[in-house]
Amino acid sequence: MIRTGVIGYPVQHSLSPLIHNYWIDKYGFDGHYGTHEIAPSDLSDTLKKLSTEYAGFNVTIPHKQRVIELCDTLDDTAQKIGAVNTLVIDSGKIHGTNTDSFGFAENIRQAEFRVDINGTALVLGAGGAARGVIHALQTLGFQKIKIANRTLEKTQAIAKDFGVEAIEWKKREQAGADISLLVNTTSLGMTGQLPLEYDLHNLPPGAAVCDIVYKPLYTVLLHEAQKRGLGVITGIGMLLHQARPAFAAWYGTMPDIDENLQRKIDEALA
Ligand code: NAP
């Protein structure tokens, strides 16, 4: 039995069990993916105990940074992003990686329309997710990347780490005039949060808008983008694609996102 799961606090809202247990059944593995709500103060002790019985974990808020110090090894992607979302446990050793960048990049590559990756991208937000998104945009080959965030110090820190351009939050709309892709990585627009205020009139006609928030699937930002005839990319693809390399690392098979899984996710989000 190959046991895996997600660790976070809280974690009950996670869609990862639905995704991974679907693949465990589909590919016929003897396994189970569970949820483990672990308070920050218990992280070290609980992870040590669990690591004797588990092949790996996904890591979610608030442990993505803290867990780094509990890893025996860390790959280049996790080091560059400065956060771990996947642990692979082998003979008691904990290896940390980050598949969010892969998930975001695949979601852009598989968009129903072509996103101009030779252009400029503007990222809104400078939290944990923004670092994975900027890593992905650089991997995709974007020529220029700009970042704007409410708290300027965080904008500047990410801009320095990744060699991208820092934009003041109040200038975020002006900064959209020459972009081919706008990405919201703030938590604004999520169910229960205020919508993101962003006037899309400035964006060039061929630009695309991606919101990594996936609850709701179509945020106010994406509805506005649709009304303006811009290409729209929801955040659920990032979540589904980031799960694939994690599953492959634990179970040895790179899984597909098939129609049945899409339907189950749509039902869960409805
Ligand atoms: P986080 O680290 O808490 O960062 C939150 C970001 O939102 C910060 O940049 C913060 O700005 C900004 N923000 C919050 N309230 C704001 C407001 N009133 N005005 C302007 N900016 C505001 O969160 P995260 O981990 O980066 O996640 C962000 C979102 O991405 C969440 O909704 C999460 O569910 C989603 N996400 C999706 C995926 C996926 O697979 N699709 C993966 C990861 C995350 P300050 O720095 O100024 O506070």
XYZ file of C-alpha atoms and ligand atoms in Angstrom:
318
model
C 0.000 0.000 0.000
C 1.537 3.319 -1.101
C 0.271 5.986 1.279
C 0.386 9.647 0.346
C -1.502 12.779 1.364
C -1.637 16.514 1.840
C -0.404 18.375 4.915
C -1.708 21.843 5.735
C -3.664 23.892 8.262
C -6.533 23.973 7.459
C -6.664 21.290 4.791
C -10.259 20.025 4.594
C -11.012 22.270 1.593
C -8.305 20.604 -0.521
C -9.240 19.067 -3.896
C -6.016 17.024 -3.940
C -7.561 13.866 -2.365
C -10.205 13.799 -5.114
C -7.507 14.128 -7.805
C -4.963 11.629 -6.457
C -7.462 8.990 -5.288
C -9.075 9.185 -8.754
C -5.689 8.396 -10.342
C -4.905 5.658 -7.776
C -8.164 3.924 -8.810
C -7.766 4.645 -12.523
C -4.227 3.226 -12.746
C -4.985 0.349 -10.346
C -2.479 1.119 -7.578
C -2.765 -0.218 -4.062
C -2.670 3.169 -2.405
C -4.486 5.927 -0.607
C -4.184 9.721 -0.471
C -5.398 11.296 2.771
C -5.570 14.677 4.488
C -3.469 15.618 7.510
C -4.289 18.810 9.323
C -1.113 19.722 11.183
C -0.762 22.847 13.317
C 2.479 24.772 12.636
C 3.846 23.949 16.111
C 3.444 20.188 15.428
C 4.882 20.144 11.909
C 8.356 18.807 12.660
C 7.316 15.998 15.050
C 4.284 14.892 13.037
C 6.160 14.845 9.726
C 8.928 12.736 11.262
C 6.348 10.211 12.499
C 4.407 10.118 9.232
C 7.541 9.782 7.111
C 8.042 6.207 8.294
C 4.737 5.143 6.708
C 4.220 7.486 3.763
C 5.752 7.758 0.289
C 5.166 11.489 0.142
C 2.975 14.506 0.658
C 1.702 17.626 -0.942
C 2.303 20.646 1.235
C -0.112 23.538 1.430
C -0.653 26.746 3.411
C 0.931 27.571 5.863
C 3.756 24.997 5.651
C 5.235 25.579 2.170
C 8.211 27.593 3.423
C 8.629 26.131 6.915
C 8.926 22.592 5.567
C 12.142 23.482 3.708
C 14.215 23.119 6.877
C 12.754 19.638 7.441
C 13.903 18.355 4.025
C 17.087 16.293 3.667
C 17.421 17.388 0.032
C 15.826 20.129 -2.052
C 15.819 20.322 -5.848
C 16.754 23.421 -7.887
C 13.136 24.411 -8.571
C 12.179 24.420 -4.880
C 15.335 26.351 -4.034
C 14.685 28.982 -6.683
C 11.012 29.361 -5.749
C 11.807 29.268 -2.032
C 8.871 26.990 -1.257
C 8.069 23.267 -1.321
C 4.698 21.876 -2.376
C 5.705 18.210 -2.759
C 7.666 15.849 -0.530
C 8.997 12.511 -1.730
C 10.076 10.142 1.049
C 12.606 7.441 0.297
C 14.177 5.243 2.996
C 13.185 7.826 5.603
C 14.867 10.693 3.715
C 12.652 13.634 2.796
C 13.168 15.213 -0.624
C 11.476 18.559 -1.349
C 10.378 19.831 -4.743
C 7.889 22.323 -6.164
C 5.472 21.376 -8.953
C 3.451 24.652 -8.967
C 5.707 26.093 -11.672
C 5.168 23.024 -13.884
C 1.415 23.241 -13.216
C 1.185 26.885 -14.208
C 3.366 26.438 -17.316
C 1.355 23.433 -18.544
C -1.897 25.326 -18.028
C -0.599 28.137 -20.242
C 0.821 25.718 -22.855
C -2.508 23.861 -23.077
C -4.709 26.955 -23.342
C -7.319 26.728 -26.122
C -5.663 29.697 -27.834
C -2.004 30.601 -28.325
C -0.511 32.784 -25.617
C 2.299 34.988 -26.965
C 5.199 33.838 -24.805
C 7.566 36.106 -26.722
C 5.781 39.064 -25.183
C 5.553 40.628 -21.726
C 3.731 39.219 -18.707
C 2.373 41.213 -15.770
C 1.963 39.337 -12.473
C -0.285 40.803 -9.776
C 0.552 39.667 -6.238
C 3.768 38.707 -4.488
C 2.717 35.908 -2.151
C 3.867 32.287 -2.212
C 2.063 31.490 -5.461
C 3.603 34.437 -7.353
C 7.096 32.964 -7.001
C 6.050 29.702 -8.697
C 4.225 31.631 -11.418
C 7.245 33.842 -12.191
C 9.512 30.779 -12.260
C 7.100 29.240 -14.801
C 6.919 32.398 -16.932
C 10.720 32.416 -17.117
C 10.721 28.715 -18.020
C 8.155 29.398 -20.753
C 10.504 32.030 -22.181
C 8.629 35.300 -21.640
C 10.872 38.125 -22.813
C 9.846 40.511 -20.082
C 8.063 40.016 -16.756
C 6.657 42.742 -14.496
C 5.285 42.331 -10.994
C 2.952 44.578 -8.990
C 1.832 43.979 -5.429
C 0.042 46.016 -2.768
C 3.058 45.808 -0.432
C 5.964 47.299 -2.362
C 8.716 45.645 -0.284
C 7.452 42.212 -1.318
C 7.296 43.315 -4.972
C 10.894 44.477 -4.792
C 12.102 41.321 -3.038
C 10.642 39.044 -5.744
C 11.829 41.384 -8.517
C 15.365 41.128 -7.158
C 15.282 37.333 -6.670
C 14.012 36.669 -10.202
C 15.487 39.644 -12.089
C 12.072 41.020 -13.130
C 10.650 44.560 -13.112
C 8.933 45.906 -9.970
C 5.819 48.053 -10.578
C 3.994 50.146 -7.973
C 0.529 48.798 -7.177
C -1.140 52.086 -8.178
C 0.528 51.832 -11.618
C -0.621 48.275 -12.297
C -3.163 49.290 -14.928
C -0.753 51.517 -16.871
C 1.720 48.617 -16.817
C -0.776 46.483 -18.747
C -0.532 48.531 -21.967
C 2.163 46.397 -23.635
C 1.519 42.928 -22.190
C 0.481 39.642 -23.773
C -0.477 37.981 -20.474
C -1.947 39.256 -17.202
C -1.841 36.854 -14.232
C -3.678 37.396 -10.967
C -1.895 35.616 -8.115
C -3.439 37.704 -5.333
C -6.155 36.092 -3.246
C -8.569 38.810 -4.418
C -11.500 37.409 -6.351
C -11.679 34.247 -4.255
C -15.063 33.338 -2.793
C -15.439 35.398 0.394
C -12.812 37.984 -0.669
C -13.163 41.326 -2.419
C -12.849 41.222 -6.219
C -9.581 42.357 -7.787
C -9.908 45.914 -9.060
C -8.276 46.043 -12.461
C -9.513 48.032 -15.460
C -8.789 45.870 -18.507
C -9.298 48.700 -21.035
C -5.563 49.274 -21.200
C -4.717 45.729 -22.311
C -3.860 45.119 -25.999
C -6.656 43.281 -27.893
C -4.664 40.043 -28.278
C -3.757 39.760 -24.583
C -4.765 36.829 -22.383
C -5.860 36.940 -18.738
C -5.154 34.123 -16.294
C -6.496 33.985 -12.754
C -4.927 31.322 -10.559
C -7.824 31.677 -8.110
C -10.151 28.754 -8.976
C -12.923 29.206 -6.387
C -14.984 30.484 -8.177
C -13.744 29.053 -11.446
C -14.648 32.264 -13.279
C -13.681 35.240 -11.144
C -14.971 38.774 -11.749
C -11.635 39.485 -13.488
C -12.164 36.592 -15.916
C -15.801 37.584 -16.575
C -14.620 41.113 -17.414
C -11.899 39.697 -19.685
C -14.467 37.523 -21.505
C -16.702 40.557 -22.028
C -13.771 42.355 -23.659
C -13.063 39.361 -25.922
C -9.698 38.601 -24.321
C -8.362 35.051 -23.997
C -9.235 33.625 -20.575
C -7.397 30.916 -18.587
C -8.856 29.664 -15.295
C -6.749 28.481 -12.350
C -8.037 24.913 -12.148
C -5.632 23.681 -14.832
C -2.677 24.797 -12.699
C -4.017 22.802 -9.755
C -4.580 19.693 -11.894
C -1.235 19.884 -13.695
C 0.813 20.503 -10.527
C -0.604 17.239 -9.180
C 0.736 15.166 -12.127
C 4.511 15.178 -11.414
C 3.823 14.642 -7.698
C 1.750 11.537 -8.495
C 4.467 10.354 -10.900
C 7.128 10.722 -8.204
C 5.122 8.618 -5.723
C 3.452 6.020 -7.971
C 5.754 5.887 -11.018
C 3.112 6.805 -13.633
C 2.575 10.243 -15.146
C -1.236 10.554 -14.993
C -3.613 12.170 -17.490
C -6.311 14.707 -16.831
C -9.224 12.943 -18.472
C -12.843 14.023 -18.951
C -14.062 12.033 -15.923
C -11.621 13.816 -13.638
C -12.559 17.191 -15.148
C -16.229 16.410 -14.510
C -15.596 15.406 -10.891
C -13.663 18.631 -10.308
C -16.408 20.715 -11.960
C -18.960 19.049 -9.660
C -16.796 19.693 -6.587
C -16.460 23.383 -7.514
C -20.143 23.856 -8.442
P -0.488 34.557 -0.061
O 0.926 34.131 0.053
O -1.301 34.744 1.168
O -0.497 35.953 -0.901
C -1.672 36.706 -1.030
C -1.428 37.824 -2.041
O -2.658 38.538 -2.215
C -0.386 38.861 -1.605
O 0.308 39.310 -2.737
C -1.262 39.976 -1.009
O -0.669 41.254 -1.051
C -2.429 39.943 -1.966
N -3.605 40.554 -1.360
C -4.395 40.048 -0.378
N -5.369 40.930 -0.068
C -5.191 42.014 -0.875
C -5.891 43.252 -1.036
N -6.975 43.560 -0.308
N -5.419 44.117 -1.981
C -4.341 43.825 -2.745
N -3.644 42.664 -2.622
C -4.073 41.773 -1.702
O -1.322 33.554 -0.968
P -0.773 32.597 -2.136
O -0.379 31.292 -1.563
O 0.189 33.368 -2.946
O -2.140 32.327 -2.952
C -2.803 33.374 -3.634
C -4.035 32.822 -4.346
O -3.642 31.879 -5.344
C -5.011 32.086 -3.436
O -6.318 32.425 -3.813
C -4.773 30.617 -3.740
O -5.934 29.817 -3.568
C -4.397 30.686 -5.208
N -3.525 29.553 -5.629
C -3.951 28.800 -6.672
C -3.146 27.748 -7.098
C -3.601 26.886 -8.249
O -3.099 25.756 -8.384
N -4.481 27.362 -9.108
C -1.921 27.479 -6.470
C -1.527 28.304 -5.408
C -2.353 29.343 -4.991
P 0.258 41.782 0.162
O 1.613 41.195 -0.071
O 0.221 43.268 0.021
O -0.384 41.303 1.432
